[in-house]
Amino acid sequence: MSFLSYLINGISLGSIYAIIALGYTMVYGIAKMLNFAHGDVIMVGAYVCFFAVTRFSLPPVVGVLLAMVVCTLLGMLIERLAYKPLRSAPSLAVLITAIGMSYFLQNSAQLLWTSNPKVFSSVVGNGALKLFDGQLSISYVTIVTIIICFAIIALLLFIVQNTKMGKAMRACSEDKGAAMLMGINVNTTISFTFAIGSALAAIAGVLLCSAYPTLMPTTGSLPGIKAFTAAVFGGIGSIPGAFLGGILLGVIEIFAKAYISTQLSDAIVFAVLILVLVIKPTGLLGHEIHEKV
Amino acid sequence: MLKVDNINVYYGAIHAIKDVSFEVQEGEIVTLIGANGAGKSTILKTISGLLHTRTGSIHYEGKDLKGIAPHNIVKMGVAHVPEGRRMFSRMTVEENLQMGAFTQPAASVADSLENVYSRFPRLKERRKQVAGTLSGGEQQMLAMGRALMSKPKLMMMDEPSMGLAPILVEQIFDIIKELNQAGSTILLVEQNALMALSVANRGYVLETGRIVLSASAKDLLNNDSVKKAYLGG
């Protein structure tokens, strides 16, 4: 029974990684950059929800929606101010800017909200589902997290495959120049991608802090890095890849904690990542990149 | 319809296009011929807004294109079939065509699709196929079909014959003639000067970023220096 419980917890943690990884992978797919500030947008989302619920006594659902709105605007603002001016700059300059933006957000959060940890109260409620005469107990947060993750993936795949904006995103990810010649506004498409990724970051932030209720300015940092790893693991640029990579990373992490060593769990996760990349450098579901001559 | 006036275009410090002026009248096929690296593609990219002029101006239907973003130039009725076709290779044939209609109202897309499919029945057969798996000739048809989806008034084509077998080259040029007869104005860039001049009304010869000769296509075909340099003697 404990195996099943670990598996479900792993999938739940993995769902959070997957939701964050989607933001990395979509932005990478379309803007061809690694937005290392993405993890810190998660933290901002969690703070917004926290204050909405505790300070202003708003219902949790409103808190989540508010967090999504704030993060969407923040993500678009970051793109507009920090990344757009570097559209034709070398990728190293963009990467450094992204890391700088990450520290800027963390330090701003520290100034605004201090570095004292806040105790986040779950937006889902603290109960648990008991199965098999109480031998298996799954918390509601775990269940809700998994359901939300699957719903998000389904929605995103629908948007990307079937909507006009989604097709524009795919066109931009393949060839921005050709996309412009189709009449696609590439800047709007990139901005839209940041908006979606950041709204997802808000959801991930709230779910993360509902499961692990300590909220600090650095809260988004490690999950952000791990989700980035998950995106690479699954094949960066691929939406199903981010999903698969996230879930696998979560399951491996929880199993490593349960059966091998809590201290070593992160090392094991990254060792698996390295192994996968040695065997399949494009990640599990990644596309081979053909250099055009 | 299109008036390019004394433009200069730079890639960084490289002066790629030097004082180039030319015109395209409505209903014409005009070709720019010249060797690889003469600046032909650069001129098309500048007209569609992907590159910018440092000096000089480009007017389309009397409007200055300076500062207008590429996607808005498409909306004004200028389609650009880029060099190397630039398919969205992971999308299906039909999705590629739909992308071509990005600026068009959703209600008109089905009609445009039928129109393109009747011109290129081969594309209809392959509508569900991923574009990356098409042959070179089919890809060129798709690139042209995709451009037609935006209902262009001016179609610019960059090396449509590149990499194609001679029989396909003939087919592509037949299609270009048909499109022109159906009302499209065409600006054609080609290394295959013989084919290009055989369909065009007028031509301009480009050498290292400069126009060195301009005349009717017929006169260019009979010009000694053009014959020697571009028509194989």
Coordinates of C-alpha atoms in Angstrom, one line a residue:
Chain A
M1 CA 0.0 0.0 0.0
S2 CA 2.8 2.4 0.7
F3 CA 4.1 1.9 -2.8
L4 CA 0.8 3.1 -4.2
S5 CA 0.8 6.0 -1.9
Y6 CA 4.3 7.0 -2.9
L7 CA 3.3 6.7 -6.6
I8 CA 0.3 8.9 -6.2
N9 CA 2.3 11.5 -4.2
G10 CA 5.0 11.3 -6.9
I11 CA 2.5 11.9 -9.6
S12 CA 1.1 14.9 -7.7
L13 CA 4.5 16.5 -7.1
G14 CA 5.3 15.7 -10.8
S15 CA 2.1 17.4 -11.8
I16 CA 3.3 20.6 -10.2
Y17 CA 6.7 20.2 -12.0
A18 CA 4.8 19.6 -15.2
I19 CA 2.7 22.7 -14.9
I20 CA 5.8 24.8 -14.3
A21 CA 7.8 22.9 -17.0
L22 CA 5.1 23.9 -19.5
G23 CA 5.9 27.5 -19.0
Y24 CA 9.6 26.9 -19.7
T25 CA 9.0 24.6 -22.6
M26 CA 6.5 26.9 -24.4
V27 CA 8.6 30.0 -24.0
Y28 CA 11.6 28.0 -25.2
G29 CA 9.7 26.6 -28.1
I30 CA 8.6 30.0 -29.4
A31 CA 11.1 32.6 -28.2
K32 CA 14.0 30.1 -28.1
M33 CA 15.1 31.4 -24.7
L34 CA 15.3 30.0 -21.2
N35 CA 13.3 32.2 -19.0
F36 CA 15.0 31.5 -15.7
A37 CA 12.7 34.1 -14.0
H38 CA 9.8 31.7 -14.5
G39 CA 10.4 30.0 -11.1
D40 CA 10.1 33.4 -9.4
V41 CA 6.9 34.2 -11.1
I42 CA 5.5 31.1 -9.2
M43 CA 6.6 32.6 -6.0
V44 CA 4.9 35.9 -6.8
G45 CA 1.7 34.0 -7.7
A46 CA 1.8 32.2 -4.3
Y47 CA 2.2 35.5 -2.4
V48 CA -0.6 37.2 -4.3
C49 CA -2.9 34.3 -3.4
F50 CA -1.6 34.3 0.2
F51 CA -2.4 37.9 0.8
A52 CA -5.7 37.8 -1.0
V53 CA -6.9 35.0 1.2
T54 CA -5.3 35.9 4.6
R55 CA -5.1 39.7 4.5
F56 CA -8.2 40.5 2.4
S57 CA -10.2 37.4 3.4
L58 CA -11.2 36.6 -0.2
P59 CA -12.4 33.2 -1.1
P60 CA -9.5 30.9 -2.2
V61 CA -10.8 30.6 -5.8
V62 CA -10.7 34.4 -6.1
G63 CA -7.2 34.3 -4.7
V64 CA -6.1 31.9 -7.4
L65 CA -7.7 33.9 -10.1
L66 CA -6.2 37.1 -8.8
A67 CA -2.8 35.4 -8.7
M68 CA -3.3 34.3 -12.3
V69 CA -4.1 37.8 -13.5
V70 CA -1.2 39.4 -11.6
C71 CA 1.3 36.7 -13.0
T72 CA 0.0 37.0 -16.5
L73 CA 0.6 40.7 -16.4
L74 CA 3.9 40.3 -14.7
G75 CA 5.1 37.7 -17.3
M76 CA 4.1 40.0 -20.2
L77 CA 5.7 42.9 -18.5
I78 CA 9.0 41.0 -18.0
E79 CA 9.0 39.9 -21.6
R80 CA 8.3 43.4 -22.9
L81 CA 10.8 45.2 -20.7
A82 CA 13.7 42.7 -20.4
Y83 CA 13.6 40.2 -23.3
K84 CA 12.0 42.0 -26.2
P85 CA 14.8 44.6 -26.6
L86 CA 17.2 41.6 -26.8
R87 CA 15.2 39.8 -29.6
S88 CA 18.2 39.8 -31.9
A89 CA 20.9 39.7 -29.2
P90 CA 23.2 36.7 -28.7
S91 CA 21.5 34.0 -26.6
L92 CA 24.0 34.4 -23.8
A93 CA 22.9 38.0 -23.2
V94 CA 19.3 36.9 -23.0
L95 CA 20.2 34.1 -20.6
I96 CA 22.1 36.4 -18.3
T97 CA 19.2 38.9 -18.4
A98 CA 16.8 36.1 -17.4
I99 CA 19.0 35.1 -14.4
G100 CA 19.2 38.8 -13.5
M101 CA 15.4 39.1 -13.7
S102 CA 15.1 36.1 -11.4
Y103 CA 17.3 37.7 -8.7
F104 CA 15.4 41.0 -9.2
L105 CA 12.1 39.3 -8.5
Q106 CA 13.5 37.4 -5.5
N107 CA 15.0 40.6 -4.0
S108 CA 12.0 42.7 -4.7
A109 CA 9.9 40.1 -2.9
Q110 CA 12.3 40.2 0.1
L111 CA 11.9 44.0 0.2
L112 CA 8.2 43.9 -0.1
W113 CA 7.3 40.9 2.0
T114 CA 10.5 40.2 4.1
S115 CA 12.3 36.9 4.1
N116 CA 10.3 35.6 7.0
P117 CA 8.5 32.4 5.9
K118 CA 4.7 32.7 5.7
V119 CA 2.5 29.8 6.5
F120 CA 0.4 29.2 3.5
S121 CA -3.0 27.7 4.1
S122 CA -4.0 25.2 1.5
V123 CA -6.7 26.5 -0.9
V124 CA -8.1 23.0 -1.2
G125 CA -8.8 22.1 2.4
N126 CA -6.9 19.7 4.6
G127 CA -8.9 16.5 4.4
A128 CA -7.9 13.3 2.8
L129 CA -9.6 10.6 0.9
K130 CA -9.3 7.2 2.7
L131 CA -9.3 4.0 0.8
F132 CA -8.9 0.3 1.6
D133 CA -10.2 0.7 5.2
G134 CA -8.0 3.7 5.8
Q135 CA -4.8 2.0 4.7
L136 CA -4.4 4.4 1.8
S137 CA -4.9 8.0 2.5
I138 CA -4.7 10.6 -0.3
S139 CA -4.9 14.2 0.6
Y140 CA -7.4 16.4 -1.4
V141 CA -4.5 18.6 -2.4
T142 CA -2.8 15.7 -4.1
I143 CA -6.0 14.7 -6.0
V144 CA -6.8 18.3 -7.0
T145 CA -3.3 18.9 -8.2
I146 CA -3.3 15.8 -10.5
I147 CA -6.7 16.7 -11.9
I148 CA -5.7 20.3 -12.6
C149 CA -2.5 19.2 -14.3
F150 CA -4.3 16.8 -16.6
A151 CA -7.0 19.4 -17.4
I152 CA -4.3 22.0 -18.2
I153 CA -2.5 19.6 -20.5
A154 CA -5.7 18.8 -22.4
L155 CA -6.6 22.5 -22.7
L156 CA -3.1 23.5 -23.9
L157 CA -3.0 20.7 -26.5
F158 CA -6.4 21.8 -27.7
I159 CA -5.3 25.5 -28.0
V160 CA -2.0 24.6 -29.8
Q161 CA -3.6 22.2 -32.2
N162 CA -6.9 23.9 -33.0
T163 CA -6.9 27.6 -32.4
K164 CA -5.6 30.3 -34.6
M165 CA -3.3 31.6 -31.9
G166 CA -2.1 28.1 -31.2
K167 CA -1.2 27.5 -34.8
A168 CA 0.5 30.9 -34.9
M169 CA 2.6 29.6 -31.9
R170 CA 3.6 26.5 -33.7
A171 CA 4.5 28.5 -36.8
C172 CA 6.6 30.8 -34.8
S173 CA 8.3 27.9 -33.1
E174 CA 9.3 26.5 -36.4
D175 CA 10.3 29.5 -38.4
K176 CA 9.7 33.1 -37.2
G177 CA 10.7 34.7 -40.5
A178 CA 8.2 32.5 -42.4
A179 CA 5.6 33.2 -39.8
M180 CA 6.0 36.9 -40.3
L181 CA 5.5 36.4 -44.0
M182 CA 2.2 34.7 -43.3
G183 CA 1.0 37.9 -41.6
I184 CA 1.6 36.6 -38.1
N185 CA 2.5 39.2 -35.5
V186 CA 5.4 37.4 -33.9
N187 CA 5.7 39.9 -31.0
T188 CA 2.1 39.4 -30.0
T189 CA 2.5 35.6 -30.3
I190 CA 5.5 35.6 -28.0
S191 CA 3.7 37.9 -25.5
F192 CA 0.7 35.5 -25.5
T193 CA 3.1 32.6 -24.8
F194 CA 4.5 34.4 -21.8
A195 CA 1.0 35.2 -20.6
I196 CA -0.1 31.6 -20.7
G197 CA 3.1 30.3 -19.1
S198 CA 2.9 32.9 -16.3
A199 CA -0.8 32.1 -15.6
L200 CA 0.2 28.5 -15.3
A201 CA 3.1 29.5 -13.0
A202 CA 0.5 31.2 -10.7
I203 CA -1.5 27.9 -10.5
A204 CA 1.6 26.0 -9.9
G205 CA 2.6 28.4 -7.1
V206 CA -0.7 28.0 -5.3
L207 CA -0.7 24.2 -5.6
L208 CA 3.0 24.0 -4.5
C209 CA 2.4 26.0 -1.4
S210 CA -0.8 24.1 -0.7
A211 CA 1.2 20.9 -0.6
Y212 CA 4.3 22.4 1.0
P213 CA 3.0 25.3 3.0
T214 CA 6.1 27.4 3.5
L215 CA 6.2 30.6 1.5
M216 CA 9.4 32.6 1.1
P217 CA 10.9 34.8 -1.6
T218 CA 13.1 31.8 -2.6
T219 CA 10.2 29.4 -2.7
G220 CA 10.0 29.3 -6.5
S221 CA 13.7 28.9 -7.1
L222 CA 14.4 25.1 -6.6
P223 CA 11.0 23.9 -8.0
G224 CA 11.8 26.2 -11.0
I225 CA 15.1 24.6 -11.6
K226 CA 13.7 21.1 -11.2
A227 CA 10.8 21.9 -13.6
F228 CA 13.3 23.3 -16.1
T229 CA 15.1 19.9 -15.7
A230 CA 11.8 18.2 -16.3
A231 CA 11.3 20.2 -19.5
V232 CA 14.7 19.2 -20.7
F233 CA 14.2 15.6 -19.6
G234 CA 10.9 15.4 -21.6
G235 CA 12.4 17.2 -24.6
I236 CA 12.4 21.0 -24.4
G237 CA 9.9 22.7 -26.7
S238 CA 7.4 19.8 -26.5
I239 CA 4.2 20.1 -24.5
P240 CA 3.7 16.3 -24.0
G241 CA 7.4 16.2 -23.2
A242 CA 7.0 18.7 -20.3
F243 CA 4.1 16.7 -19.0
L244 CA 6.0 13.4 -19.2
G245 CA 9.2 14.8 -17.9
G246 CA 7.4 16.5 -15.0
I247 CA 5.5 13.5 -13.9
L248 CA 8.6 11.2 -14.2
L249 CA 10.7 13.6 -12.2
G250 CA 8.2 13.8 -9.4
V251 CA 7.8 10.0 -9.2
I252 CA 11.6 9.4 -9.3
E253 CA 12.1 12.1 -6.6
I254 CA 9.5 10.6 -4.3
F255 CA 10.6 7.0 -4.8
A256 CA 14.2 8.1 -4.2
K257 CA 13.2 9.8 -1.0
A258 CA 11.2 6.8 0.1
Y259 CA 13.4 3.9 -0.8
I260 CA 16.9 5.2 -1.0
S261 CA 17.7 8.4 0.8
T262 CA 16.0 11.7 1.5
Q263 CA 19.3 13.6 1.3
L264 CA 20.3 12.0 -1.9
S265 CA 17.0 12.3 -3.7
D266 CA 17.9 15.4 -5.7
A267 CA 21.2 13.9 -6.7
I268 CA 19.4 10.8 -7.9
V269 CA 16.9 12.9 -9.9
F270 CA 19.7 14.7 -11.7
A271 CA 21.7 11.6 -12.2
V272 CA 18.7 10.1 -14.1
L273 CA 18.5 13.3 -16.1
I274 CA 22.1 13.1 -17.1
L275 CA 21.7 9.4 -18.1
V276 CA 18.7 10.2 -20.3
L277 CA 20.5 13.1 -22.0
V278 CA 23.5 10.9 -22.7
I279 CA 21.3 8.2 -24.3
K280 CA 18.8 10.6 -26.0
P281 CA 20.2 14.2 -26.2
T282 CA 16.9 15.7 -27.4
G283 CA 15.1 14.4 -24.3
L284 CA 12.4 11.8 -24.2
L285 CA 10.0 13.4 -26.7
G286 CA 12.2 16.1 -28.2
H287 CA 12.5 16.9 -31.8
E288 CA 15.8 16.4 -33.6
I289 CA 16.9 19.9 -34.6
H290 CA 17.8 20.0 -38.3
E291 CA 20.2 22.8 -39.1
K292 CA 19.1 24.5 -42.3
V293 CA 21.7 25.1 -44.8
Chain B
M1 CA 2.1 49.3 -58.0
L2 CA 5.5 49.0 -56.4
K3 CA 8.1 51.7 -56.6
V4 CA 11.5 51.1 -55.1
D5 CA 13.5 54.3 -55.1
N6 CA 17.2 54.5 -54.5
I7 CA 17.4 52.1 -51.6
N8 CA 20.5 51.2 -49.7
V9 CA 20.5 48.2 -47.4
Y10 CA 23.2 47.1 -45.0
Y11 CA 23.9 43.8 -43.2
G12 CA 25.9 45.4 -40.3
A13 CA 28.8 47.0 -42.0
I14 CA 28.2 45.2 -45.3
H15 CA 26.7 47.4 -48.0
A16 CA 24.4 44.8 -49.6
I17 CA 22.1 46.9 -51.8
K18 CA 23.4 50.0 -53.5
D19 CA 21.1 52.7 -54.8
V20 CA 18.7 50.3 -56.3
S21 CA 15.6 51.6 -58.0
F22 CA 13.0 49.7 -60.0
E23 CA 9.2 49.6 -60.5
V24 CA 6.6 46.9 -60.9
Q25 CA 3.3 47.9 -62.7
E26 CA 0.0 46.3 -62.0
G27 CA -0.4 43.1 -64.1
E28 CA 3.3 42.7 -64.9
I29 CA 5.8 39.9 -64.3
V30 CA 9.0 41.6 -63.4
T31 CA 12.2 39.6 -62.8
L32 CA 15.4 40.5 -61.0
I33 CA 18.2 38.3 -62.3
G34 CA 21.7 38.0 -61.1
A35 CA 24.3 35.6 -59.7
N36 CA 24.3 34.2 -56.2
G37 CA 25.0 36.9 -53.7
A38 CA 24.0 39.8 -56.0
G39 CA 21.4 40.9 -53.5
K40 CA 18.2 39.6 -55.1
S41 CA 16.8 38.0 -51.9
T42 CA 17.8 41.0 -49.8
I43 CA 15.7 43.2 -52.0
L44 CA 12.6 41.0 -51.5
K45 CA 13.2 40.8 -47.8
T46 CA 13.4 44.5 -47.6
I47 CA 10.1 45.0 -49.4
S48 CA 8.4 42.6 -47.1
G49 CA 9.8 44.4 -44.1
L50 CA 12.1 41.7 -42.8
L51 CA 15.1 44.0 -43.5
H52 CA 15.2 47.8 -43.4
T53 CA 16.5 50.4 -45.8
R54 CA 19.1 52.9 -44.5
T55 CA 18.2 55.4 -47.2
G56 CA 15.7 55.5 -50.1
S57 CA 12.1 54.5 -50.1
I58 CA 9.7 51.8 -51.1
H59 CA 6.1 52.7 -52.1
Y60 CA 3.4 50.1 -52.6
E61 CA 0.1 51.4 -54.0
G62 CA 1.4 54.9 -53.2
K63 CA 2.0 54.1 -49.5
D64 CA 5.5 54.4 -48.0
L65 CA 6.4 51.0 -46.4
K66 CA 8.9 52.5 -44.1
G67 CA 8.4 51.3 -40.5
I68 CA 5.5 49.0 -41.4
A69 CA 5.9 45.6 -39.8
P70 CA 6.1 42.5 -42.0
H71 CA 2.7 41.2 -40.9
N72 CA 1.0 44.4 -41.8
I73 CA 2.7 44.4 -45.2
V74 CA 1.1 41.0 -45.8
K75 CA -2.3 42.5 -44.9
M76 CA -1.8 45.2 -47.5
G77 CA -1.6 42.5 -50.2
V78 CA 2.0 41.6 -50.6
A79 CA 2.9 37.9 -50.4
H80 CA 6.4 36.7 -50.3
V81 CA 7.3 33.1 -51.3
P82 CA 10.7 32.9 -49.6
E83 CA 13.9 31.3 -50.8
G84 CA 14.1 27.6 -49.8
R85 CA 10.2 27.5 -49.4
R86 CA 10.4 27.7 -45.6
M87 CA 7.5 25.3 -45.0
F88 CA 6.3 24.7 -41.5
S89 CA 7.6 21.2 -41.9
R90 CA 5.9 19.7 -38.8
M91 CA 2.5 21.0 -39.8
T92 CA 0.3 19.3 -42.3
V93 CA -0.2 20.6 -45.9
E94 CA -3.6 22.0 -45.0
E95 CA -2.3 23.6 -41.8
N96 CA 0.4 25.3 -43.8
L97 CA -2.2 26.7 -46.2
Q98 CA -4.3 27.8 -43.3
M99 CA -1.3 29.7 -42.0
G100 CA -1.1 31.5 -45.3
A101 CA -4.7 32.8 -44.7
F102 CA -3.8 34.1 -41.3
T103 CA -4.7 37.7 -42.3
Q104 CA -8.0 36.6 -43.9
P105 CA -11.4 36.4 -42.3
A106 CA -12.1 32.9 -41.1
A107 CA -15.2 32.7 -43.3
S108 CA -13.2 33.0 -46.5
V109 CA -10.6 30.4 -45.7
A110 CA -12.6 27.4 -47.0
D111 CA -13.1 29.1 -50.4
S112 CA -9.4 30.0 -50.7
L113 CA -8.5 26.4 -49.8
E114 CA -10.7 25.1 -52.6
N115 CA -9.2 27.6 -55.0
V116 CA -5.7 26.5 -54.1
Y117 CA -6.6 22.8 -54.3
S118 CA -8.1 23.2 -57.7
R119 CA -4.9 24.8 -58.9
F120 CA -2.7 22.3 -57.2
P121 CA -4.6 19.0 -57.1
R122 CA -1.5 17.3 -55.8
L123 CA -1.7 19.3 -52.5
K124 CA -5.3 18.2 -52.0
E125 CA -4.2 14.5 -52.3
R126 CA -1.6 15.3 -49.6
R127 CA -3.6 17.6 -47.4
K128 CA -3.2 15.5 -44.2
Q129 CA 0.5 14.8 -44.8
V130 CA 3.2 16.6 -42.8
A131 CA 4.8 19.2 -45.1
G132 CA 8.3 18.0 -44.2
T133 CA 7.7 14.8 -46.1
L134 CA 6.8 16.4 -49.4
S135 CA 9.1 16.3 -52.4
G136 CA 10.8 19.5 -53.5
G137 CA 8.3 20.2 -56.3
E138 CA 5.4 19.6 -54.0
Q139 CA 6.9 21.9 -51.4
Q140 CA 7.3 24.7 -54.0
M141 CA 3.6 24.2 -54.9
L142 CA 2.7 24.4 -51.2
A143 CA 4.8 27.5 -50.8
M144 CA 3.0 29.2 -53.7
G145 CA -0.4 27.9 -52.6
R146 CA 0.3 29.2 -49.1
A147 CA 1.1 32.6 -50.5
L148 CA -2.1 32.6 -52.6
M149 CA -4.1 32.0 -49.4
S150 CA -3.5 35.6 -48.4
K151 CA -5.2 36.8 -51.6
P152 CA -2.2 38.9 -52.6
K153 CA -2.2 41.7 -55.2
L154 CA 1.6 41.5 -55.5
M155 CA 3.3 38.1 -55.3
M156 CA 7.1 38.0 -54.8
M157 CA 8.8 34.8 -55.5
D158 CA 12.4 34.0 -54.5
E159 CA 14.1 31.3 -56.6
P160 CA 11.0 29.1 -57.2
S161 CA 13.0 26.8 -59.5
M162 CA 15.8 26.2 -57.0
G163 CA 16.7 22.5 -56.6
L164 CA 14.0 21.3 -58.9
A165 CA 14.2 18.8 -61.8
P166 CA 13.9 20.6 -65.3
I167 CA 10.4 19.2 -65.9
L168 CA 9.2 20.6 -62.6
V169 CA 10.9 23.9 -63.3
E170 CA 8.8 24.2 -66.5
Q171 CA 5.7 23.3 -64.5
I172 CA 6.4 25.9 -61.9
F173 CA 6.9 28.6 -64.5
D174 CA 3.7 27.6 -66.2
I175 CA 1.9 28.1 -63.0
I176 CA 3.6 31.5 -62.6
K177 CA 2.2 32.5 -66.0
E178 CA -1.2 31.2 -65.1
L179 CA -1.2 33.2 -61.8
N180 CA -0.3 36.3 -63.7
Q181 CA -3.1 35.7 -66.3
A182 CA -5.5 35.3 -63.4
G183 CA -4.6 38.8 -62.2
S184 CA -1.6 38.5 -59.9
T185 CA 1.3 40.9 -60.3
I186 CA 4.5 39.1 -59.9
L187 CA 8.0 40.1 -58.8
L188 CA 10.3 37.1 -59.6
V189 CA 13.8 36.6 -58.4
E190 CA 15.8 33.9 -60.2
Q191 CA 19.2 32.5 -61.0
N192 CA 17.6 30.6 -63.8
A193 CA 17.7 33.7 -66.0
L194 CA 16.5 32.0 -69.2
M195 CA 13.3 30.7 -67.6
A196 CA 12.6 33.9 -65.7
L197 CA 13.1 36.1 -68.8
S198 CA 10.9 33.8 -70.9
V199 CA 7.9 34.5 -68.7
A200 CA 8.6 38.0 -67.6
N201 CA 7.6 41.3 -69.2
R202 CA 10.6 43.2 -68.0
G203 CA 13.8 42.4 -66.2
Y204 CA 16.5 44.0 -64.1
V205 CA 20.1 42.6 -63.9
L206 CA 21.7 42.8 -60.5
E207 CA 25.4 42.6 -59.9
T208 CA 26.9 42.9 -56.4
G209 CA 24.0 44.9 -55.0
R210 CA 23.6 47.3 -58.0
I211 CA 21.3 47.3 -61.0
V212 CA 23.5 47.2 -64.0
L213 CA 20.9 46.8 -66.7
S214 CA 17.1 47.1 -67.2
A215 CA 15.1 46.4 -70.2
S216 CA 12.2 44.4 -71.6
A217 CA 12.6 40.7 -71.1
K218 CA 12.8 40.2 -74.8
D219 CA 15.7 42.7 -75.1
L220 CA 17.5 41.1 -72.2
L221 CA 17.3 37.7 -73.8
N222 CA 19.0 39.1 -76.9
N223 CA 21.5 41.2 -75.0
D224 CA 25.1 40.0 -75.6
S225 CA 26.4 40.6 -72.1
V226 CA 23.4 39.0 -70.5
K227 CA 23.7 36.0 -72.8
K228 CA 27.3 35.6 -71.9
A229 CA 26.9 36.0 -68.2
Y230 CA 23.6 34.4 -67.5
L231 CA 22.3 32.4 -70.4
G232 CA 25.3 30.2 -71.0
G233 CA 26.7 32.0 -74.1

